[in-house]
Amino acid sequence: QVKTAQREKAVVALEKVATEAFKNKQVETFKKYLAPEFVGLDAGGFKNVDAELADVPKYDVRDNSFADMRVAFPSANMAVVTYQVTTQATHNGQDTSGTYNVASVWTKRERKWRLVFHTFMKSQ
């Protein structure tokens, strides 16, 4: 049980670090967390790694507040993170602030966790 708690903390920390890199427009740092086959999904549709990275500079994120972070491990090398994030942000100058439901899937390869899928949708 202790080992699972440590793994949960590690994956939550990765999710927050990757989100912080995105917020700070650190494209190269953010890219290090993405698997080559990464898929992002939001109201605009699906994005691969290149499209996701191209979108980073278009966001101005002022604040993120995380809540109800949960981690499940369907297998030893896969983690599913779910949570809500309340954000103050704009995308292409349009206000996108609000509370979003988020899910991320991480996979562990060669001793490193990489993000393979990330989706967020505005909470109703």
PDB file of N, CA and C in Angstrom, residues 33-41 49 79 103-108 113-119:
ATOM      1  N   TYR A  33       7.672  15.507 -21.415  1.00  0.00           N
ATOM      2  CA  TYR A  33       6.684  14.687 -20.717  1.00  0.00           C
ATOM      3  C   TYR A  33       5.724  13.973 -21.668  1.00  0.00           C
ATOM      4  N   LEU A  34       5.763  14.315 -22.944  1.00  0.00           N
ATOM      5  CA  LEU A  34       4.827  13.737 -23.906  1.00  0.00           C
ATOM      6  C   LEU A  34       5.416  12.516 -24.600  1.00  0.00           C
ATOM      7  N   ALA A  35       4.620  11.455 -24.683  1.00  0.00           N
ATOM      8  CA  ALA A  35       5.012  10.279 -25.460  1.00  0.00           C
ATOM      9  C   ALA A  35       4.910  10.636 -26.941  1.00  0.00           C
ATOM     10  N   PRO A  36       5.687   9.968 -27.807  1.00  0.00           N
ATOM     11  CA  PRO A  36       5.622  10.276 -29.243  1.00  0.00           C
ATOM     12  C   PRO A  36       4.208  10.130 -29.820  1.00  0.00           C
ATOM     13  N   GLU A  37       3.429   9.208 -29.269  1.00  0.00           N
ATOM     14  CA  GLU A  37       2.076   8.967 -29.780  1.00  0.00           C
ATOM     15  C   GLU A  37       1.010   9.740 -29.000  1.00  0.00           C
ATOM     16  N   PHE A  38       1.413  10.749 -28.250  1.00  0.00           N
ATOM     17  CA  PHE A  38       0.490  11.559 -27.446  1.00  0.00           C
ATOM     18  C   PHE A  38      -0.717  12.024 -28.260  1.00  0.00           C
ATOM     19  N   VAL A  39      -1.879  11.995 -27.600  1.00  0.00           N
ATOM     20  CA  VAL A  39      -3.107  12.546 -28.169  1.00  0.00           C
ATOM     21  C   VAL A  39      -3.742  13.446 -27.112  1.00  0.00           C
ATOM     22  N   GLY A  40      -4.039  14.668 -27.506  1.00  0.00           N
ATOM     23  CA  GLY A  40      -4.778  15.589 -26.652  1.00  0.00           C
ATOM     24  C   GLY A  40      -6.178  15.751 -27.212  1.00  0.00           C
ATOM     25  N   LEU A  41      -7.155  15.922 -26.336  1.00  0.00           N
ATOM     26  CA  LEU A  41      -8.537  16.072 -26.782  1.00  0.00           C
ATOM     27  C   LEU A  41      -9.212  17.166 -25.970  1.00  0.00           C
ATOM     28  N   VAL A  49       1.293  15.438 -30.880  1.00  0.00           N
ATOM     29  CA  VAL A  49       2.355  16.158 -30.172  1.00  0.00           C
ATOM     30  C   VAL A  49       2.631  17.513 -30.819  1.00  0.00           C
ATOM     31  N   ALA A  79      -0.832   4.710 -15.631  1.00  0.00           N
ATOM     32  CA  ALA A  79      -1.535   5.473 -14.601  1.00  0.00           C
ATOM     33  C   ALA A  79      -2.593   6.345 -15.256  1.00  0.00           C
ATOM     34  N   ALA A 103      -8.694  14.328 -17.495  1.00  0.00           N
ATOM     35  CA  ALA A 103      -8.200  12.954 -17.392  1.00  0.00           C
ATOM     36  C   ALA A 103      -6.906  12.860 -18.193  1.00  0.00           C
ATOM     37  N   SER A 104      -5.923  12.219 -17.591  1.00  0.00           N
ATOM     38  CA  SER A 104      -4.640  11.993 -18.258  1.00  0.00           C
ATOM     39  C   SER A 104      -4.255  10.529 -18.115  1.00  0.00           C
ATOM     40  N   VAL A 105      -3.650   9.992 -19.156  1.00  0.00           N
ATOM     41  CA  VAL A 105      -3.125   8.630 -19.111  1.00  0.00           C
ATOM     42  C   VAL A 105      -1.616   8.707 -19.299  1.00  0.00           C
ATOM     43  N   TRP A 106      -0.898   8.168 -18.326  1.00  0.00           N
ATOM     44  CA  TRP A 106       0.562   8.130 -18.352  1.00  0.00           C
ATOM     45  C   TRP A 106       1.016   6.689 -18.524  1.00  0.00           C
ATOM     46  N   THR A 107       2.111   6.497 -19.248  1.00  0.00           N
ATOM     47  CA  THR A 107       2.701   5.172 -19.385  1.00  0.00           C
ATOM     48  C   THR A 107       4.173   5.248 -18.998  1.00  0.00           C
ATOM     49  N   LYS A 108       4.648   4.178 -18.378  1.00  0.00           N
ATOM     50  CA  LYS A 108       6.040   4.147 -17.935  1.00  0.00           C
ATOM     51  C   LYS A 108       6.839   3.270 -18.884  1.00  0.00           C
ATOM     52  N   TRP A 113       8.002   8.086 -16.863  1.00  0.00           N
ATOM     53  CA  TRP A 113       6.583   8.251 -17.159  1.00  0.00           C
ATOM     54  C   TRP A 113       6.409   9.264 -18.286  1.00  0.00           C
ATOM     55  N   ARG A 114       5.536   8.925 -19.253  1.00  0.00           N
ATOM     56  CA  ARG A 114       5.234   9.810 -20.374  1.00  0.00           C
ATOM     57  C   ARG A 114       3.720   9.909 -20.541  1.00  0.00           C
ATOM     58  N   LEU A 115       3.271  11.095 -20.892  1.00  0.00           N
ATOM     59  CA  LEU A 115       1.847  11.346 -21.086  1.00  0.00           C
ATOM     60  C   LEU A 115       1.431  10.874 -22.478  1.00  0.00           C
ATOM     61  N   VAL A 116       0.466   9.951 -22.536  1.00  0.00           N
ATOM     62  CA  VAL A 116       0.007   9.444 -23.830  1.00  0.00           C
ATOM     63  C   VAL A 116      -1.355  10.011 -24.236  1.00  0.00           C
ATOM     64  N   PHE A 117      -2.152  10.417 -23.237  1.00  0.00           N
ATOM     65  CA  PHE A 117      -3.479  10.954 -23.547  1.00  0.00           C
ATOM     66  C   PHE A 117      -3.867  11.972 -22.483  1.00  0.00           C
ATOM     67  N   HIS A 118      -4.433  13.090 -22.932  1.00  0.00           N
ATOM     68  CA  HIS A 118      -4.875  14.136 -22.004  1.00  0.00           C
ATOM     69  C   HIS A 118      -6.133  14.771 -22.570  1.00  0.00           C
ATOM     70  N   THR A 119      -7.152  14.859 -21.748  1.00  0.00           N
ATOM     71  CA  THR A 119      -8.384  15.505 -22.187  1.00  0.00           C
ATOM     72  C   THR A 119      -8.911  16.410 -21.084  1.00  0.00           C
TER      73      THR A 119
END
